[in-house]
């Protein structure tokens, strides 16, 4: 366990011990998968991965002041849906500003890119867009949000931006984001609309537009997310080489879930299109599909057993290095995920 991990845990328990009321809830989240990957460019791989192992701390420090810390205990290198900035995923405090319906969040938090897909914990996803995979899920920043009712919000956020995809100068790179969400027809239809001005160094700016929509009808759930914007793409699989070029990207995903008793049957489709800014030609085009099921054996527990199949077809342009045109990836996933409340578990065992 790393020193920062121990430090975060120690701070949380000190806060808990110094408060009169219970302010510390501790959860454990882990996911383990057995994977089979068939890639037409590489050898078939079969392995078992502990993709997620993290502690979650959350609670109320005072009336209107809440916090959350998520600390990863393992290194995740395999599933693309688990690429995080660092082992400390979230560390924020939220302040409600009286009865004004405004609240402020300070610390490391999710970037409000403005889609529903970007709000998910990546370990809950089987197929994600190229954009979501290339960006860091959370960064240090400050956000202000006005809430009229659940699902009807207007949010503003300023955050650091790290990572080679966006930063020419990591010490002068920020994202300025505005995000609006609204519900219709008695919360049957949920929508979000976002715009991000991404400052990459002192003089370069990237723009991002996003749209998300969710339709909930009884046991059927349909979701659409779309992105359009520009970032830097490394045109090689060899990370030791520097071949970054600016690309315009369009990405869209549509998925559906249908609940049958304790089963969730799901399908998801994605399309990603990337155009090289300099040559004004295709740099990458991807299609993806995922199908599978989740089984929740215990009512009231966030415990699931899942099985999924994922297909990804990538077509690379001439400016890419170390590729031979098309890439076809087939992946089979069978696994288990459980997020449990450790305090409740210890209380139950004590009885």
PDB file of C-alpha atoms in Angstrom, residues 15-262:
ATOM      1  CA  UNK A  15     -11.924  13.249  11.411  1.00  0.00           C
ATOM      2  CA  UNK A  16     -14.304  10.503  12.444  1.00  0.00           C
ATOM      3  CA  UNK A  17     -12.928  10.251  15.965  1.00  0.00           C
ATOM      4  CA  UNK A  18     -13.042  14.007  16.544  1.00  0.00           C
ATOM      5  CA  UNK A  19     -16.724  14.438  15.651  1.00  0.00           C
ATOM      6  CA  UNK A  20     -19.642  14.032  18.007  1.00  0.00           C
ATOM      7  CA  UNK A  21     -21.874  12.477  15.385  1.00  0.00           C
ATOM      8  CA  UNK A  22     -20.995   9.690  13.012  1.00  0.00           C
ATOM      9  CA  UNK A  23     -19.459  11.352   9.974  1.00  0.00           C
ATOM     10  CA  UNK A  24     -17.523   8.483   8.444  1.00  0.00           C
ATOM     11  CA  UNK A  25     -18.981   5.766   6.256  1.00  0.00           C
ATOM     12  CA  UNK A  26     -16.511   3.329   4.736  1.00  0.00           C
ATOM     13  CA  UNK A  27     -17.176   1.183   1.705  1.00  0.00           C
ATOM     14  CA  UNK A  28     -15.155  -1.383  -0.195  1.00  0.00           C
ATOM     15  CA  UNK A  29     -15.506  -1.684  -3.964  1.00  0.00           C
ATOM     16  CA  UNK A  30     -13.914  -4.469  -5.950  1.00  0.00           C
ATOM     17  CA  UNK A  31     -14.336  -6.027  -9.365  1.00  0.00           C
ATOM     18  CA  UNK A  32     -12.657  -9.151 -10.706  1.00  0.00           C
ATOM     19  CA  UNK A  33     -12.989 -10.417 -14.286  1.00  0.00           C
ATOM     20  CA  UNK A  34     -11.911 -13.366 -16.354  1.00  0.00           C
ATOM     21  CA  UNK A  35     -11.072 -12.034 -19.815  1.00  0.00           C
ATOM     22  CA  UNK A  36     -10.477 -13.570 -23.213  1.00  0.00           C
ATOM     23  CA  UNK A  37      -9.219 -11.145 -25.874  1.00  0.00           C
ATOM     24  CA  UNK A  38      -8.846 -12.027 -29.536  1.00  0.00           C
ATOM     25  CA  UNK A  39      -6.988  -9.373 -31.507  1.00  0.00           C
ATOM     26  CA  UNK A  40      -6.145  -9.884 -35.170  1.00  0.00           C
ATOM     27  CA  UNK A  41      -2.793  -8.100 -34.601  1.00  0.00           C
ATOM     28  CA  UNK A  42      -1.733  -9.839 -31.389  1.00  0.00           C
ATOM     29  CA  UNK A  43      -1.800 -13.212 -29.672  1.00  0.00           C
ATOM     30  CA  UNK A  44      -4.926 -14.328 -27.873  1.00  0.00           C
ATOM     31  CA  UNK A  45      -4.797 -13.459 -24.173  1.00  0.00           C
ATOM     32  CA  UNK A  46      -6.599 -15.104 -21.256  1.00  0.00           C
ATOM     33  CA  UNK A  47      -6.231 -13.815 -17.739  1.00  0.00           C
ATOM     34  CA  UNK A  48      -7.937 -12.959 -14.477  1.00  0.00           C
ATOM     35  CA  UNK A  49      -7.682  -9.340 -13.358  1.00  0.00           C
ATOM     36  CA  UNK A  50      -8.517  -7.521 -10.160  1.00  0.00           C
ATOM     37  CA  UNK A  51      -9.675  -4.471 -12.066  1.00  0.00           C
ATOM     38  CA  UNK A  52     -11.030  -2.520  -9.122  1.00  0.00           C
ATOM     39  CA  UNK A  53     -10.081  -2.516  -5.447  1.00  0.00           C
ATOM     40  CA  UNK A  54     -10.738   0.711  -3.605  1.00  0.00           C
ATOM     41  CA  UNK A  55     -11.898   2.199  -0.335  1.00  0.00           C
ATOM     42  CA  UNK A  56     -14.659   4.796  -0.322  1.00  0.00           C
ATOM     43  CA  UNK A  57     -15.069   7.313   2.493  1.00  0.00           C
ATOM     44  CA  UNK A  58     -18.112   9.577   2.650  1.00  0.00           C
ATOM     45  CA  UNK A  59     -20.216  11.364   5.209  1.00  0.00           C
ATOM     46  CA  UNK A  60     -21.529  14.626   6.620  1.00  0.00           C
ATOM     47  CA  UNK A  61     -19.123  16.887   8.487  1.00  0.00           C
ATOM     48  CA  UNK A  62     -21.827  19.391   9.426  1.00  0.00           C
ATOM     49  CA  UNK A  63     -25.269  20.341   8.245  1.00  0.00           C
ATOM     50  CA  UNK A  64     -24.852  21.174   4.558  1.00  0.00           C
ATOM     51  CA  UNK A  65     -21.209  20.021   4.383  1.00  0.00           C
ATOM     52  CA  UNK A  66     -20.495  16.609   2.886  1.00  0.00           C
ATOM     53  CA  UNK A  67     -17.369  14.905   1.575  1.00  0.00           C
ATOM     54  CA  UNK A  68     -16.242  11.901  -0.420  1.00  0.00           C
ATOM     55  CA  UNK A  69     -12.872  10.196  -0.909  1.00  0.00           C
ATOM     56  CA  UNK A  70     -12.184   7.265  -3.211  1.00  0.00           C
ATOM     57  CA  UNK A  71      -8.765   5.670  -2.866  1.00  0.00           C
ATOM     58  CA  UNK A  72      -7.643   2.947  -5.258  1.00  0.00           C
ATOM     59  CA  UNK A  73      -5.545   0.246  -3.636  1.00  0.00           C
ATOM     60  CA  UNK A  74      -4.492  -1.578  -6.785  1.00  0.00           C
ATOM     61  CA  UNK A  75      -2.898  -0.654 -10.092  1.00  0.00           C
ATOM     62  CA  UNK A  76      -5.223  -1.169 -13.032  1.00  0.00           C
ATOM     63  CA  UNK A  77      -3.607  -1.583 -16.430  1.00  0.00           C
ATOM     64  CA  UNK A  78      -5.914  -3.769 -18.468  1.00  0.00           C
ATOM     65  CA  UNK A  79      -9.531  -2.706 -18.902  1.00  0.00           C
ATOM     66  CA  UNK A  80      -9.769   0.521 -20.849  1.00  0.00           C
ATOM     67  CA  UNK A  81     -12.737   1.457 -18.656  1.00  0.00           C
ATOM     68  CA  UNK A  82     -10.442   1.613 -15.637  1.00  0.00           C
ATOM     69  CA  UNK A  83      -7.807   4.109 -16.769  1.00  0.00           C
ATOM     70  CA  UNK A  84      -7.587   6.665 -13.988  1.00  0.00           C
ATOM     71  CA  UNK A  85      -5.343   9.652 -13.463  1.00  0.00           C
ATOM     72  CA  UNK A  86      -3.853   8.264 -10.243  1.00  0.00           C
ATOM     73  CA  UNK A  87      -4.755   6.084  -7.296  1.00  0.00           C
ATOM     74  CA  UNK A  88      -6.658   8.906  -5.550  1.00  0.00           C
ATOM     75  CA  UNK A  89      -9.798   9.155  -7.649  1.00  0.00           C
ATOM     76  CA  UNK A  90     -11.973  11.551  -5.654  1.00  0.00           C
ATOM     77  CA  UNK A  91     -11.291  13.850  -2.709  1.00  0.00           C
ATOM     78  CA  UNK A  92     -13.837  16.654  -2.444  1.00  0.00           C
ATOM     79  CA  UNK A  93     -15.954  18.627   0.011  1.00  0.00           C
ATOM     80  CA  UNK A  94     -19.376  19.982  -0.910  1.00  0.00           C
ATOM     81  CA  UNK A  95     -20.932  23.055   0.715  1.00  0.00           C
ATOM     82  CA  UNK A  96     -24.650  23.870   0.492  1.00  0.00           C
ATOM     83  CA  UNK A  97     -25.122  27.652   0.528  1.00  0.00           C
ATOM     84  CA  UNK A  98     -28.056  27.978   2.881  1.00  0.00           C
ATOM     85  CA  UNK A  99     -31.463  27.961   1.211  1.00  0.00           C
ATOM     86  CA  UNK A 100     -30.224  29.514  -2.025  1.00  0.00           C
ATOM     87  CA  UNK A 101     -30.208  26.160  -3.889  1.00  0.00           C
ATOM     88  CA  UNK A 102     -26.560  26.790  -4.757  1.00  0.00           C
ATOM     89  CA  UNK A 103     -23.766  24.434  -3.731  1.00  0.00           C
ATOM     90  CA  UNK A 104     -19.991  24.475  -4.226  1.00  0.00           C
ATOM     91  CA  UNK A 105     -17.676  21.479  -4.589  1.00  0.00           C
ATOM     92  CA  UNK A 106     -13.930  21.882  -3.988  1.00  0.00           C
ATOM     93  CA  UNK A 107     -11.242  19.240  -4.558  1.00  0.00           C
ATOM     94  CA  UNK A 108     -10.613  16.359  -6.924  1.00  0.00           C
ATOM     95  CA  UNK A 109     -13.896  15.590  -8.645  1.00  0.00           C
ATOM     96  CA  UNK A 110     -15.473  14.371 -11.868  1.00  0.00           C
ATOM     97  CA  UNK A 111     -15.062  16.740 -14.792  1.00  0.00           C
ATOM     98  CA  UNK A 112     -18.500  17.934 -15.930  1.00  0.00           C
ATOM     99  CA  UNK A 113     -18.143  17.210 -19.629  1.00  0.00           C
ATOM    100  CA  UNK A 114     -21.915  17.109 -19.915  1.00  0.00           C
ATOM    101  CA  UNK A 115     -22.966  13.573 -20.815  1.00  0.00           C
ATOM    102  CA  UNK A 116     -24.472  10.768 -18.790  1.00  0.00           C
ATOM    103  CA  UNK A 117     -21.688   8.389 -19.824  1.00  0.00           C
ATOM    104  CA  UNK A 118     -19.058  10.595 -18.200  1.00  0.00           C
ATOM    105  CA  UNK A 119     -20.900  10.426 -14.858  1.00  0.00           C
ATOM    106  CA  UNK A 120     -20.490   6.671 -14.467  1.00  0.00           C
ATOM    107  CA  UNK A 121     -17.794   4.969 -12.490  1.00  0.00           C
ATOM    108  CA  UNK A 122     -15.696   3.526 -15.344  1.00  0.00           C
ATOM    109  CA  UNK A 123     -15.687   0.080 -13.729  1.00  0.00           C
ATOM    110  CA  UNK A 124     -19.461  -0.048 -14.299  1.00  0.00           C
ATOM    111  CA  UNK A 125     -19.009   0.113 -18.073  1.00  0.00           C
ATOM    112  CA  UNK A 126     -18.255  -2.543 -20.685  1.00  0.00           C
ATOM    113  CA  UNK A 127     -18.063  -0.369 -23.802  1.00  0.00           C
ATOM    114  CA  UNK A 128     -17.106   3.284 -23.745  1.00  0.00           C
ATOM    115  CA  UNK A 129     -16.404   5.885 -26.374  1.00  0.00           C
ATOM    116  CA  UNK A 130     -12.953   6.813 -27.619  1.00  0.00           C
ATOM    117  CA  UNK A 131     -13.342  10.245 -26.069  1.00  0.00           C
ATOM    118  CA  UNK A 132     -14.172   8.976 -22.605  1.00  0.00           C
ATOM    119  CA  UNK A 133     -11.237   6.585 -22.733  1.00  0.00           C
ATOM    120  CA  UNK A 134      -8.767   9.313 -23.736  1.00  0.00           C
ATOM    121  CA  UNK A 135      -9.748  11.790 -21.025  1.00  0.00           C
ATOM    122  CA  UNK A 136      -9.026  11.635 -17.330  1.00  0.00           C
ATOM    123  CA  UNK A 137     -12.150  10.998 -15.296  1.00  0.00           C
ATOM    124  CA  UNK A 138     -11.432  13.398 -12.433  1.00  0.00           C
ATOM    125  CA  UNK A 139      -9.247  16.433 -11.771  1.00  0.00           C
ATOM    126  CA  UNK A 140      -8.689  19.009  -9.047  1.00  0.00           C
ATOM    127  CA  UNK A 141     -11.042  21.963  -9.387  1.00  0.00           C
ATOM    128  CA  UNK A 142     -13.979  23.949  -8.083  1.00  0.00           C
ATOM    129  CA  UNK A 143     -17.601  23.718  -9.227  1.00  0.00           C
ATOM    130  CA  UNK A 144     -20.746  25.729  -8.481  1.00  0.00           C
ATOM    131  CA  UNK A 145     -24.202  24.328  -9.138  1.00  0.00           C
ATOM    132  CA  UNK A 146     -27.749  25.682  -8.917  1.00  0.00           C
ATOM    133  CA  UNK A 147     -30.485  23.077  -8.460  1.00  0.00           C
ATOM    134  CA  UNK A 148     -34.156  23.814  -9.058  1.00  0.00           C
ATOM    135  CA  UNK A 149     -35.216  20.179  -8.600  1.00  0.00           C
ATOM    136  CA  UNK A 150     -33.714  16.745  -9.147  1.00  0.00           C
ATOM    137  CA  UNK A 151     -32.484  16.583 -12.725  1.00  0.00           C
ATOM    138  CA  UNK A 152     -32.858  20.343 -13.327  1.00  0.00           C
ATOM    139  CA  UNK A 153     -29.496  21.978 -12.718  1.00  0.00           C
ATOM    140  CA  UNK A 154     -27.054  24.539 -14.075  1.00  0.00           C
ATOM    141  CA  UNK A 155     -23.379  23.916 -13.256  1.00  0.00           C
ATOM    142  CA  UNK A 156     -20.104  25.781 -13.725  1.00  0.00           C
ATOM    143  CA  UNK A 157     -16.653  24.280 -13.191  1.00  0.00           C
ATOM    144  CA  UNK A 158     -12.969  25.221 -13.444  1.00  0.00           C
ATOM    145  CA  UNK A 159     -10.496  22.349 -13.202  1.00  0.00           C
ATOM    146  CA  UNK A 160      -6.943  21.390 -13.992  1.00  0.00           C
ATOM    147  CA  UNK A 161      -6.343  19.399 -17.141  1.00  0.00           C
ATOM    148  CA  UNK A 162      -3.562  16.832 -17.197  1.00  0.00           C
ATOM    149  CA  UNK A 163      -2.593  14.247 -19.772  1.00  0.00           C
ATOM    150  CA  UNK A 164      -0.890  14.439 -23.119  1.00  0.00           C
ATOM    151  CA  UNK A 165      -4.170  14.478 -25.050  1.00  0.00           C
ATOM    152  CA  UNK A 166      -4.894  18.067 -24.031  1.00  0.00           C
ATOM    153  CA  UNK A 167      -1.871  19.648 -22.397  1.00  0.00           C
ATOM    154  CA  UNK A 168       0.914  21.483 -24.133  1.00  0.00           C
ATOM    155  CA  UNK A 169       1.850  22.903 -20.749  1.00  0.00           C
ATOM    156  CA  UNK A 170       0.438  21.040 -17.757  1.00  0.00           C
ATOM    157  CA  UNK A 171       1.067  24.039 -15.462  1.00  0.00           C
ATOM    158  CA  UNK A 172      -1.176  26.341 -17.518  1.00  0.00           C
ATOM    159  CA  UNK A 173      -3.967  23.983 -18.644  1.00  0.00           C
ATOM    160  CA  UNK A 174      -7.534  24.322 -17.421  1.00  0.00           C
ATOM    161  CA  UNK A 175     -11.056  23.332 -18.418  1.00  0.00           C
ATOM    162  CA  UNK A 176     -13.860  25.889 -18.124  1.00  0.00           C
ATOM    163  CA  UNK A 177     -17.131  23.989 -18.274  1.00  0.00           C
ATOM    164  CA  UNK A 178     -20.827  24.868 -18.210  1.00  0.00           C
ATOM    165  CA  UNK A 179     -23.402  22.113 -17.999  1.00  0.00           C
ATOM    166  CA  UNK A 180     -27.213  22.301 -18.028  1.00  0.00           C
ATOM    167  CA  UNK A 181     -29.578  19.410 -17.316  1.00  0.00           C
ATOM    168  CA  UNK A 182     -33.364  19.186 -17.430  1.00  0.00           C
ATOM    169  CA  UNK A 183     -36.078  16.553 -17.140  1.00  0.00           C
ATOM    170  CA  UNK A 184     -39.339  16.255 -19.094  1.00  0.00           C
ATOM    171  CA  UNK A 185     -42.624  14.330 -18.843  1.00  0.00           C
ATOM    172  CA  UNK A 186     -42.442  13.643 -15.086  1.00  0.00           C
ATOM    173  CA  UNK A 187     -38.802  12.523 -15.193  1.00  0.00           C
ATOM    174  CA  UNK A 188     -39.334  10.086 -18.076  1.00  0.00           C
ATOM    175  CA  UNK A 189     -36.837  11.963 -20.291  1.00  0.00           C
ATOM    176  CA  UNK A 190     -33.557  13.335 -18.890  1.00  0.00           C
ATOM    177  CA  UNK A 191     -31.254  15.568 -20.939  1.00  0.00           C
ATOM    178  CA  UNK A 192     -27.888  17.263 -20.492  1.00  0.00           C
ATOM    179  CA  UNK A 193     -26.073  19.822 -22.621  1.00  0.00           C
ATOM    180  CA  UNK A 194     -22.487  20.880 -22.030  1.00  0.00           C
ATOM    181  CA  UNK A 195     -19.771  23.139 -23.383  1.00  0.00           C
ATOM    182  CA  UNK A 196     -16.103  23.101 -22.366  1.00  0.00           C
ATOM    183  CA  UNK A 197     -13.415  25.627 -23.227  1.00  0.00           C
ATOM    184  CA  UNK A 198     -10.139  23.811 -22.645  1.00  0.00           C
ATOM    185  CA  UNK A 199      -7.078  25.993 -22.218  1.00  0.00           C
ATOM    186  CA  UNK A 200      -3.985  24.002 -23.164  1.00  0.00           C
ATOM    187  CA  UNK A 201      -1.043  26.223 -22.299  1.00  0.00           C
ATOM    188  CA  UNK A 202      -1.157  30.009 -22.465  1.00  0.00           C
ATOM    189  CA  UNK A 203      -2.414  30.454 -26.011  1.00  0.00           C
ATOM    190  CA  UNK A 204      -4.063  27.222 -27.241  1.00  0.00           C
ATOM    191  CA  UNK A 205      -7.754  26.521 -26.706  1.00  0.00           C
ATOM    192  CA  UNK A 206      -9.847  23.468 -27.513  1.00  0.00           C
ATOM    193  CA  UNK A 207     -13.654  23.433 -27.628  1.00  0.00           C
ATOM    194  CA  UNK A 208     -15.973  20.616 -26.629  1.00  0.00           C
ATOM    195  CA  UNK A 209     -19.728  20.249 -27.124  1.00  0.00           C
ATOM    196  CA  UNK A 210     -21.635  17.388 -25.509  1.00  0.00           C
ATOM    197  CA  UNK A 211     -25.189  16.100 -25.385  1.00  0.00           C
ATOM    198  CA  UNK A 212     -26.799  13.354 -23.343  1.00  0.00           C
ATOM    199  CA  UNK A 213     -30.298  11.919 -23.145  1.00  0.00           C
ATOM    200  CA  UNK A 214     -31.899   9.193 -21.055  1.00  0.00           C
ATOM    201  CA  UNK A 215     -35.341   7.653 -21.554  1.00  0.00           C
ATOM    202  CA  UNK A 216     -36.842   5.652 -18.675  1.00  0.00           C
ATOM    203  CA  UNK A 217     -40.057   3.759 -19.333  1.00  0.00           C
ATOM    204  CA  UNK A 218     -40.952   1.193 -16.650  1.00  0.00           C
ATOM    205  CA  UNK A 219     -38.247  -1.494 -16.903  1.00  0.00           C
ATOM    206  CA  UNK A 220     -36.749  -0.186 -20.158  1.00  0.00           C
ATOM    207  CA  UNK A 221     -33.852   2.255 -20.096  1.00  0.00           C
ATOM    208  CA  UNK A 222     -32.326   3.890 -23.213  1.00  0.00           C
ATOM    209  CA  UNK A 223     -29.359   6.261 -23.228  1.00  0.00           C
ATOM    210  CA  UNK A 224     -27.743   8.411 -25.932  1.00  0.00           C
ATOM    211  CA  UNK A 225     -24.487  10.394 -25.570  1.00  0.00           C
ATOM    212  CA  UNK A 226     -22.698  12.475 -28.210  1.00  0.00           C
ATOM    213  CA  UNK A 227     -19.442  14.449 -28.251  1.00  0.00           C
ATOM    214  CA  UNK A 228     -17.754  16.795 -30.680  1.00  0.00           C
ATOM    215  CA  UNK A 229     -14.424  18.507 -30.114  1.00  0.00           C
ATOM    216  CA  UNK A 230     -10.669  18.634 -30.623  1.00  0.00           C
ATOM    217  CA  UNK A 231      -7.696  17.154 -28.762  1.00  0.00           C
ATOM    218  CA  UNK A 232      -4.201  15.796 -29.346  1.00  0.00           C
ATOM    219  CA  UNK A 233      -3.825  12.178 -30.414  1.00  0.00           C
ATOM    220  CA  UNK A 234      -0.617  10.165 -30.308  1.00  0.00           C
ATOM    221  CA  UNK A 235      -0.563   8.371 -33.666  1.00  0.00           C
ATOM    222  CA  UNK A 236       1.383   5.358 -32.409  1.00  0.00           C
ATOM    223  CA  UNK A 237       0.921   2.440 -30.057  1.00  0.00           C
ATOM    224  CA  UNK A 238       4.516   2.790 -28.889  1.00  0.00           C
ATOM    225  CA  UNK A 239       4.270   5.184 -25.931  1.00  0.00           C
ATOM    226  CA  UNK A 240       8.009   5.892 -26.076  1.00  0.00           C
ATOM    227  CA  UNK A 241       7.498   7.722 -29.385  1.00  0.00           C
ATOM    228  CA  UNK A 242       6.181  11.278 -29.656  1.00  0.00           C
ATOM    229  CA  UNK A 243       3.860  11.548 -32.644  1.00  0.00           C
ATOM    230  CA  UNK A 244       1.109  13.839 -31.332  1.00  0.00           C
ATOM    231  CA  UNK A 245      -1.190  15.557 -33.798  1.00  0.00           C
ATOM    232  CA  UNK A 246      -4.359  17.555 -33.298  1.00  0.00           C
ATOM    233  CA  UNK A 247      -7.560  15.797 -34.301  1.00  0.00           C
ATOM    234  CA  UNK A 248     -11.232  16.700 -34.519  1.00  0.00           C
ATOM    235  CA  UNK A 249     -13.375  14.024 -32.985  1.00  0.00           C
ATOM    236  CA  UNK A 250     -17.015  13.023 -33.122  1.00  0.00           C
ATOM    237  CA  UNK A 251     -18.243  10.233 -30.885  1.00  0.00           C
ATOM    238  CA  UNK A 252     -21.702   8.836 -30.153  1.00  0.00           C
ATOM    239  CA  UNK A 253     -23.002   5.939 -28.090  1.00  0.00           C
ATOM    240  CA  UNK A 254     -26.467   4.478 -27.648  1.00  0.00           C
ATOM    241  CA  UNK A 255     -27.354   1.782 -25.156  1.00  0.00           C
ATOM    242  CA  UNK A 256     -30.381   0.059 -23.697  1.00  0.00           C
ATOM    243  CA  UNK A 257     -31.104  -1.950 -20.567  1.00  0.00           C
ATOM    244  CA  UNK A 258     -34.122  -4.061 -19.758  1.00  0.00           C
ATOM    245  CA  UNK A 259     -34.795  -5.430 -16.294  1.00  0.00           C
ATOM    246  CA  UNK A 260     -36.179  -8.942 -15.901  1.00  0.00           C
ATOM    247  CA  UNK A 261     -36.504  -9.768 -12.207  1.00  0.00           C
ATOM    248  CA  UNK A 262     -32.922  -9.830 -10.914  1.00  0.00           C
TER     249      UNK A 262
END
